[in-house]
Amino acid sequence: MLKLEHVSTTIGTHHVIHDVSLEIAAGSCVALLGGNGAGKSTLFRTIAGLVAPTTGTITFKGRTISHLPADRIVRRGLALCPEGRQLFPGLTVHKNLMLGAHTVKDRKKVADALEQVYALFPVLGERARQLAGTFSGGEQQMLAMGRALMSRPQLLLLDEPSIGLAPLVVEGIADAIQSLNRMGMTIFLSEQNARIALMITRYGYVLENGALVIEGPSSTLMHNSVVRKAYLGT
Ligand SMILES: Nc1ncnc2c1ncn2[C@@H]1O[C@H](COP(=O)(O)OP(=O)(O)OP(=O)(O)O)[C@@H](O)[C@H]1O
Ligand SMILES: [Mg+2]
């Protein structure tokens, strides 16, 4: 579904992503592991069209997207749930969700998407008129994911959904990611929390200093000595 071939990204004069090639199959749930500053967010922003790659090709559903602006990529069915949630705290939950639907013109499709988001995260429906800024960290993460889902994506990029959340709340988010994947959504998940990421994915990539250094089935990565030392603290 998604293919990166020799993708590099430069921000200013800083070479952040170096020659990244990877593939995400339709229906899969794949992890992108890496520490602070490894380049996870920059790689996701490059895929989503928020930063242009300096070299390489990104193909989504068989067509090149590396030259497209972000909104056209969203229209093709690829959504990014950004790091830090990036909500509008002074707007209601409902308004924040609607912002994610601006590329969808058909009102019936918007209503369907909203219904699906409320089914996945009931708290968003129950408190739709409340301001986003009054929500807890975990609820804000649900809202950020809900907003990304409003564009009805086939591929969802999730940038560090667990960051800053208590373990029990992380479990709830992990359950939601797994149910989305079971419903057929393809998921590419970046995490510093390797434990949770490897638990809910089938395959993973490890990014260090902007380059992929290890890849393999999540069950194998979990027992890889480098991964265990650097990301699992064992
Ligand atoms: N807009 C920018 N201007 C300058 N440098 C940037 C910019 N965005 C990213 N970088 C640099 O690129 C590198 C990778 O950053 P990035 O945010 O992609 O890493 P990350 O893996 O997402 O880290 P974290 O886990 O902390 O979110 C860092 O050295 C960062 O300082
Ligand atoms: Mg990041």
mmCIF file of C-alpha atoms and ligand atoms in Angstrom:
data_model
loop_
_atom_site.group_PDB
_atom_site.id
_atom_site.type_symbol
_atom_site.label_atom_id
_atom_site.label_comp_id
_atom_site.label_asym_id
_atom_site.label_seq_id
_atom_site.Cartn_x
_atom_site.Cartn_y
_atom_site.Cartn_z
ATOM 1 C CA MET A 1 0.000 0.000 0.000
ATOM 2 C CA LEU A 2 2.867 2.379 0.884
ATOM 3 C CA LYS A 3 6.374 2.153 -0.515
ATOM 4 C CA LEU A 4 9.352 4.385 0.157
ATOM 5 C CA GLU A 5 12.380 4.071 -2.087
ATOM 6 C CA HIS A 6 15.617 5.797 -1.096
ATOM 7 C CA VAL A 7 13.847 8.705 0.580
ATOM 8 C CA SER A 8 15.992 11.478 2.060
ATOM 9 C CA THR A 9 14.781 14.691 3.667
ATOM 10 C CA THR A 10 16.710 17.839 4.453
ATOM 11 C CA ILE A 11 15.384 20.531 6.760
ATOM 12 C CA GLY A 12 17.284 23.745 6.257
ATOM 13 C CA THR A 13 20.843 22.504 5.984
ATOM 14 C CA HIS A 14 20.206 19.549 8.279
ATOM 15 C CA HIS A 15 20.033 16.110 6.631
ATOM 16 C CA VAL A 16 17.374 14.483 8.798
ATOM 17 C CA ILE A 17 16.314 11.386 6.808
ATOM 18 C CA HIS A 18 18.878 9.317 4.933
ATOM 19 C CA ASP A 19 18.027 6.881 2.167
ATOM 20 C CA VAL A 20 14.986 5.250 3.787
ATOM 21 C CA SER A 21 13.331 2.391 1.893
ATOM 22 C CA LEU A 22 10.406 0.522 3.395
ATOM 23 C CA GLU A 23 7.096 -1.076 2.543
ATOM 24 C CA ILE A 24 3.768 -1.228 4.367
ATOM 25 C CA ALA A 25 1.335 -3.878 3.123
ATOM 26 C CA ALA A 26 -2.400 -3.211 3.005
ATOM 27 C CA GLY A 27 -4.087 -4.246 6.241
ATOM 28 C CA SER A 28 -0.863 -4.413 8.249
ATOM 29 C CA CYS A 29 0.093 -2.720 11.510
ATOM 30 C CA VAL A 30 3.746 -1.695 11.448
ATOM 31 C CA ALA A 31 5.970 -0.006 14.033
ATOM 32 C CA LEU A 32 8.604 2.686 13.571
ATOM 33 C CA LEU A 33 10.863 2.673 16.615
ATOM 34 C CA GLY A 34 13.452 5.298 17.433
ATOM 35 C CA GLY A 35 14.662 7.518 20.232
ATOM 36 C CA ASN A 36 14.446 11.298 20.590
ATOM 37 C CA GLY A 37 15.532 13.050 17.421
ATOM 38 C CA ALA A 38 15.859 9.847 15.379
ATOM 39 C CA GLY A 39 13.698 11.388 12.680
ATOM 40 C CA LYS A 40 10.362 9.589 13.192
ATOM 41 C CA SER A 41 8.234 12.736 12.962
ATOM 42 C CA THR A 42 10.186 14.052 10.001
ATOM 43 C CA LEU A 43 9.725 10.745 8.172
ATOM 44 C CA PHE A 44 5.962 10.816 8.848
ATOM 45 C CA ARG A 45 5.727 14.469 7.826
ATOM 46 C CA THR A 46 7.571 13.598 4.620
ATOM 47 C CA ILE A 47 5.140 10.764 3.833
ATOM 48 C CA ALA A 48 2.154 13.027 4.593
ATOM 49 C CA GLY A 49 3.460 15.763 2.280
ATOM 50 C CA LEU A 50 4.149 18.355 4.990
ATOM 51 C CA VAL A 51 7.849 18.275 4.106
ATOM 52 C CA ALA A 52 9.102 17.522 0.603
ATOM 53 C CA PRO A 53 11.663 14.726 0.273
ATOM 54 C CA THR A 54 14.940 15.891 -1.264
ATOM 55 C CA THR A 55 15.435 12.580 -3.060
ATOM 56 C CA GLY A 56 13.598 9.295 -3.459
ATOM 57 C CA THR A 57 10.084 8.182 -4.284
ATOM 58 C CA ILE A 58 7.008 7.620 -2.149
ATOM 59 C CA THR A 59 4.281 5.470 -3.690
ATOM 60 C CA PHE A 60 0.803 5.063 -2.193
ATOM 61 C CA LYS A 61 -1.650 2.563 -3.677
ATOM 62 C CA GLY A 62 0.576 2.274 -6.745
ATOM 63 C CA ARG A 63 0.815 5.986 -7.498
ATOM 64 C CA THR A 64 3.605 8.423 -6.690
ATOM 65 C CA ILE A 65 2.681 10.931 -4.020
ATOM 66 C CA SER A 66 6.092 12.433 -3.226
ATOM 67 C CA HIS A 67 5.354 15.555 -5.289
ATOM 68 C CA LEU A 68 1.815 16.148 -3.966
ATOM 69 C CA PRO A 69 0.731 18.752 -1.383
ATOM 70 C CA ALA A 70 -0.557 17.426 1.956
ATOM 71 C CA ASP A 71 -4.278 17.958 1.262
ATOM 72 C CA ARG A 72 -4.111 15.948 -1.971
ATOM 73 C CA ILE A 73 -2.430 13.114 -0.081
ATOM 74 C CA VAL A 74 -5.230 13.184 2.511
ATOM 75 C CA ARG A 75 -7.753 12.965 -0.353
ATOM 76 C CA ARG A 76 -5.940 9.865 -1.642
ATOM 77 C CA GLY A 77 -6.612 8.161 1.699
ATOM 78 C CA LEU A 78 -3.547 8.775 3.877
ATOM 79 C CA ALA A 79 -3.919 10.631 7.177
ATOM 80 C CA LEU A 80 -1.395 11.686 9.811
ATOM 81 C CA CYS A 81 -2.246 11.911 13.500
ATOM 82 C CA PRO A 82 0.577 14.244 14.526
ATOM 83 C CA GLU A 83 2.879 14.136 17.511
ATOM 84 C CA GLY A 84 1.656 16.257 20.406
ATOM 85 C CA ARG A 85 -1.948 15.949 19.149
ATOM 86 C CA GLN A 86 -2.076 19.517 17.717
ATOM 87 C CA LEU A 87 -5.694 20.134 18.718
ATOM 88 C CA PHE A 88 -7.501 23.439 18.945
ATOM 89 C CA PRO A 89 -8.095 23.665 22.716
ATOM 90 C CA GLY A 90 -10.569 26.566 22.428
ATOM 91 C CA LEU A 91 -12.810 24.720 19.961
ATOM 92 C CA THR A 92 -15.330 22.022 20.832
ATOM 93 C CA VAL A 93 -14.632 18.347 20.327
ATOM 94 C CA HIS A 94 -17.123 18.335 17.454
ATOM 95 C CA LYS A 95 -15.440 21.313 15.716
ATOM 96 C CA ASN A 96 -12.005 19.708 16.110
ATOM 97 C CA LEU A 97 -13.363 16.538 14.493
ATOM 98 C CA MET A 98 -14.966 18.490 11.647
ATOM 99 C CA LEU A 99 -11.603 20.085 10.835
ATOM 100 C CA GLY A 100 -10.405 16.585 9.966
ATOM 101 C CA ALA A 101 -13.232 16.244 7.446
ATOM 102 C CA HIS A 102 -12.507 19.349 5.367
ATOM 103 C CA THR A 103 -11.398 17.257 2.376
ATOM 104 C CA VAL A 104 -14.679 15.272 2.393
ATOM 105 C CA LYS A 105 -17.405 17.054 0.441
ATOM 106 C CA ASP A 106 -20.203 14.473 0.694
ATOM 107 C CA ARG A 107 -22.187 15.229 3.880
ATOM 108 C CA LYS A 108 -23.426 11.666 4.188
ATOM 109 C CA LYS A 109 -19.811 10.458 4.247
ATOM 110 C CA VAL A 110 -18.954 13.016 6.933
ATOM 111 C CA ALA A 111 -21.908 11.829 9.038
ATOM 112 C CA ASP A 112 -20.829 8.200 8.590
ATOM 113 C CA ALA A 113 -17.255 9.023 9.589
ATOM 114 C CA LEU A 114 -18.472 10.879 12.676
ATOM 115 C CA GLU A 115 -20.636 7.927 13.662
ATOM 116 C CA GLN A 116 -17.657 5.570 13.324
ATOM 117 C CA VAL A 117 -15.425 7.840 15.405
ATOM 118 C CA TYR A 118 -18.069 8.070 18.144
ATOM 119 C CA ALA A 119 -18.467 4.276 18.081
ATOM 120 C CA LEU A 120 -14.709 3.818 18.515
ATOM 121 C CA PHE A 121 -14.358 6.538 21.156
ATOM 122 C CA PRO A 122 -17.743 6.942 22.911
ATOM 123 C CA VAL A 123 -16.382 9.693 25.180
ATOM 124 C CA LEU A 124 -16.050 11.994 22.153
ATOM 125 C CA GLY A 125 -19.747 11.619 21.364
ATOM 126 C CA GLU A 126 -20.828 12.021 24.961
ATOM 127 C CA ARG A 127 -18.836 15.234 25.330
ATOM 128 C CA ALA A 128 -18.983 16.566 21.772
ATOM 129 C CA ARG A 129 -19.916 20.124 22.849
ATOM 130 C CA GLN A 130 -17.127 20.393 25.394
ATOM 131 C CA LEU A 131 -13.958 22.369 24.625
ATOM 132 C CA ALA A 132 -11.036 20.151 23.574
ATOM 133 C CA GLY A 133 -8.757 21.927 26.052
ATOM 134 C CA THR A 134 -10.778 20.579 28.984
ATOM 135 C CA PHE A 135 -10.018 16.966 28.018
ATOM 136 C CA SER A 136 -7.445 14.746 29.742
ATOM 137 C CA GLY A 137 -4.308 13.691 27.870
ATOM 138 C CA GLY A 138 -5.769 10.321 26.919
ATOM 139 C CA GLU A 139 -9.035 11.862 25.731
ATOM 140 C CA GLN A 140 -7.089 14.412 23.689
ATOM 141 C CA GLN A 141 -5.183 11.562 22.032
ATOM 142 C CA MET A 142 -8.518 9.915 21.165
ATOM 143 C CA LEU A 143 -9.698 13.220 19.730
ATOM 144 C CA ALA A 144 -6.529 13.612 17.648
ATOM 145 C CA MET A 145 -6.998 10.079 16.290
ATOM 146 C CA GLY A 146 -10.691 10.750 15.694
ATOM 147 C CA ARG A 147 -9.886 13.900 13.750
ATOM 148 C CA ALA A 148 -7.455 11.967 11.524
ATOM 149 C CA LEU A 149 -10.128 9.302 10.963
ATOM 150 C CA MET A 150 -12.654 11.920 9.796
ATOM 151 C CA SER A 151 -10.885 12.020 6.402
ATOM 152 C CA ARG A 152 -11.780 8.311 6.022
ATOM 153 C CA PRO A 153 -8.171 7.162 5.486
ATOM 154 C CA GLN A 154 -7.041 3.720 4.385
ATOM 155 C CA LEU A 155 -3.600 4.322 5.889
ATOM 156 C CA LEU A 156 -3.197 6.020 9.244
ATOM 157 C CA LEU A 157 0.177 7.332 10.418
ATOM 158 C CA LEU A 158 0.196 7.622 14.209
ATOM 159 C CA ASP A 159 3.077 9.667 15.603
ATOM 160 C CA GLU A 160 3.808 8.665 19.229
ATOM 161 C CA PRO A 161 0.220 8.256 20.446
ATOM 162 C CA SER A 162 1.355 7.032 23.875
ATOM 163 C CA ILE A 163 3.564 10.006 24.746
ATOM 164 C CA GLY A 164 2.862 11.538 28.147
ATOM 165 C CA LEU A 165 0.077 9.085 29.008
ATOM 166 C CA ALA A 166 -0.279 6.862 32.069
ATOM 167 C CA PRO A 167 0.139 3.095 31.434
ATOM 168 C CA LEU A 168 -3.563 2.332 31.849
ATOM 169 C CA VAL A 169 -4.495 5.075 29.388
ATOM 170 C CA VAL A 170 -1.857 3.787 26.941
ATOM 171 C CA GLU A 171 -3.576 0.384 27.090
ATOM 172 C CA GLY A 172 -6.853 1.975 26.027
ATOM 173 C CA ILE A 173 -5.189 3.712 23.099
ATOM 174 C CA ALA A 174 -3.443 0.456 22.132
ATOM 175 C CA ASP A 175 -6.820 -1.347 22.167
ATOM 176 C CA ALA A 176 -8.290 1.327 19.887
ATOM 177 C CA ILE A 177 -5.367 0.978 17.455
ATOM 178 C CA GLN A 178 -5.850 -2.780 17.388
ATOM 179 C CA SER A 179 -9.577 -2.532 16.753
ATOM 180 C CA LEU A 180 -8.972 -0.071 13.916
ATOM 181 C CA ASN A 181 -6.497 -2.511 12.393
ATOM 182 C CA ARG A 182 -8.987 -5.373 12.807
ATOM 183 C CA MET A 183 -11.541 -3.274 10.921
ATOM 184 C CA GLY A 184 -9.104 -3.254 8.008
ATOM 185 C CA MET A 185 -7.240 -0.006 8.507
ATOM 186 C CA THR A 186 -3.544 -0.076 7.655
ATOM 187 C CA ILE A 187 -1.492 1.466 10.464
ATOM 188 C CA PHE A 188 2.051 2.813 10.656
ATOM 189 C CA LEU A 189 2.847 3.639 14.259
ATOM 190 C CA SER A 190 5.839 5.589 15.549
ATOM 191 C CA GLU A 191 6.782 5.057 19.171
ATOM 192 C CA GLN A 192 9.560 5.526 21.679
ATOM 193 C CA ASN A 193 7.559 3.108 23.822
ATOM 194 C CA ALA A 194 8.904 0.017 22.061
ATOM 195 C CA ARG A 195 7.182 -2.384 24.443
ATOM 196 C CA ILE A 196 3.680 -1.288 23.530
ATOM 197 C CA ALA A 197 4.529 -0.780 19.832
ATOM 198 C CA LEU A 198 5.978 -4.280 19.436
ATOM 199 C CA MET A 199 3.025 -5.761 21.286
ATOM 200 C CA ILE A 200 0.411 -4.382 18.892
ATOM 201 C CA THR A 201 2.297 -4.585 15.570
ATOM 202 C CA ARG A 202 3.380 -7.500 13.394
ATOM 203 C CA TYR A 203 6.463 -5.897 11.855
ATOM 204 C CA GLY A 204 8.798 -3.094 12.840
ATOM 205 C CA TYR A 205 11.537 -0.790 11.636
ATOM 206 C CA VAL A 206 14.161 0.875 13.833
ATOM 207 C CA LEU A 207 15.292 4.365 12.884
ATOM 208 C CA GLU A 208 18.557 5.824 14.203
ATOM 209 C CA ASN A 209 20.014 9.167 13.160
ATOM 210 C CA GLY A 210 17.579 9.308 10.257
ATOM 211 C CA ALA A 211 18.465 5.901 8.808
ATOM 212 C CA LEU A 212 16.821 2.483 9.147
ATOM 213 C CA VAL A 213 19.158 0.169 11.042
ATOM 214 C CA ILE A 214 17.057 -2.905 11.864
ATOM 215 C CA GLU A 215 13.796 -4.354 10.586
ATOM 216 C CA GLY A 216 11.897 -7.544 11.140
ATOM 217 C CA PRO A 217 8.821 -9.200 12.625
ATOM 218 C CA SER A 218 7.872 -7.522 15.922
ATOM 219 C CA SER A 219 8.186 -10.825 17.779
ATOM 220 C CA THR A 220 11.789 -11.099 16.555
ATOM 221 C CA LEU A 221 12.616 -7.454 17.353
ATOM 222 C CA MET A 222 11.349 -7.985 20.866
ATOM 223 C CA HIS A 223 14.175 -10.495 21.365
ATOM 224 C CA ASN A 224 16.824 -8.593 19.392
ATOM 225 C CA SER A 225 19.655 -7.654 21.762
ATOM 226 C CA VAL A 226 20.156 -4.161 20.253
ATOM 227 C CA VAL A 227 16.442 -3.373 20.500
ATOM 228 C CA ARG A 228 16.252 -4.760 24.018
ATOM 229 C CA LYS A 229 19.189 -2.688 25.167
ATOM 230 C CA ALA A 230 18.289 0.579 23.447
ATOM 231 C CA TYR A 231 14.495 0.536 23.595
ATOM 232 C CA LEU A 232 13.343 -1.945 26.196
ATOM 233 C CA GLY A 233 15.889 -1.151 28.877
ATOM 234 C CA THR A 234 16.885 -4.794 29.342
HETATM 235 N N1 LIG B 1 11.822 22.151 11.621
HETATM 236 C C1 LIG B 1 13.031 21.738 11.989
HETATM 237 N N2 LIG B 1 14.076 22.587 11.998
HETATM 238 C C2 LIG B 1 15.316 22.152 12.357
HETATM 239 N N3 LIG B 1 15.602 20.904 12.712
HETATM 240 C C3 LIG B 1 14.609 20.034 12.718
HETATM 241 C C4 LIG B 1 13.266 20.377 12.364
HETATM 242 N N4 LIG B 1 12.488 19.279 12.462
HETATM 243 C C5 LIG B 1 13.310 18.292 12.865
HETATM 244 N N5 LIG B 1 14.578 18.736 13.009
HETATM 245 C C6 LIG B 1 15.737 17.924 13.459
HETATM 246 O O1 LIG B 1 15.668 16.663 12.835
HETATM 247 C C7 LIG B 1 16.017 15.622 13.724
HETATM 248 C C8 LIG B 1 14.893 14.620 13.807
HETATM 249 O O2 LIG B 1 13.758 15.200 14.442
HETATM 250 P P1 LIG B 1 12.349 14.482 14.550
HETATM 251 O O3 LIG B 1 11.443 15.409 15.253
HETATM 252 O O4 LIG B 1 11.934 14.009 13.224
HETATM 253 O O5 LIG B 1 12.717 13.220 15.457
HETATM 254 P P2 LIG B 1 11.747 12.254 16.260
HETATM 255 O O6 LIG B 1 12.282 10.876 16.065
HETATM 256 O O7 LIG B 1 10.338 12.484 15.898
HETATM 257 O O8 LIG B 1 12.021 12.679 17.780
HETATM 258 P P3 LIG B 1 11.017 12.672 19.048
HETATM 259 O O9 LIG B 1 10.938 11.244 19.505
HETATM 260 O O10 LIG B 1 11.695 13.525 20.032
HETATM 261 O O11 LIG B 1 9.709 13.192 18.610
HETATM 262 C C9 LIG B 1 16.369 16.298 15.046
HETATM 263 O O12 LIG B 1 17.762 16.436 15.104
HETATM 264 C C10 LIG B 1 15.678 17.642 14.949
HETATM 265 O O13 LIG B 1 16.376 18.605 15.687
HETATM 266 MG MG MG B 2 8.734 12.973 16.922
#
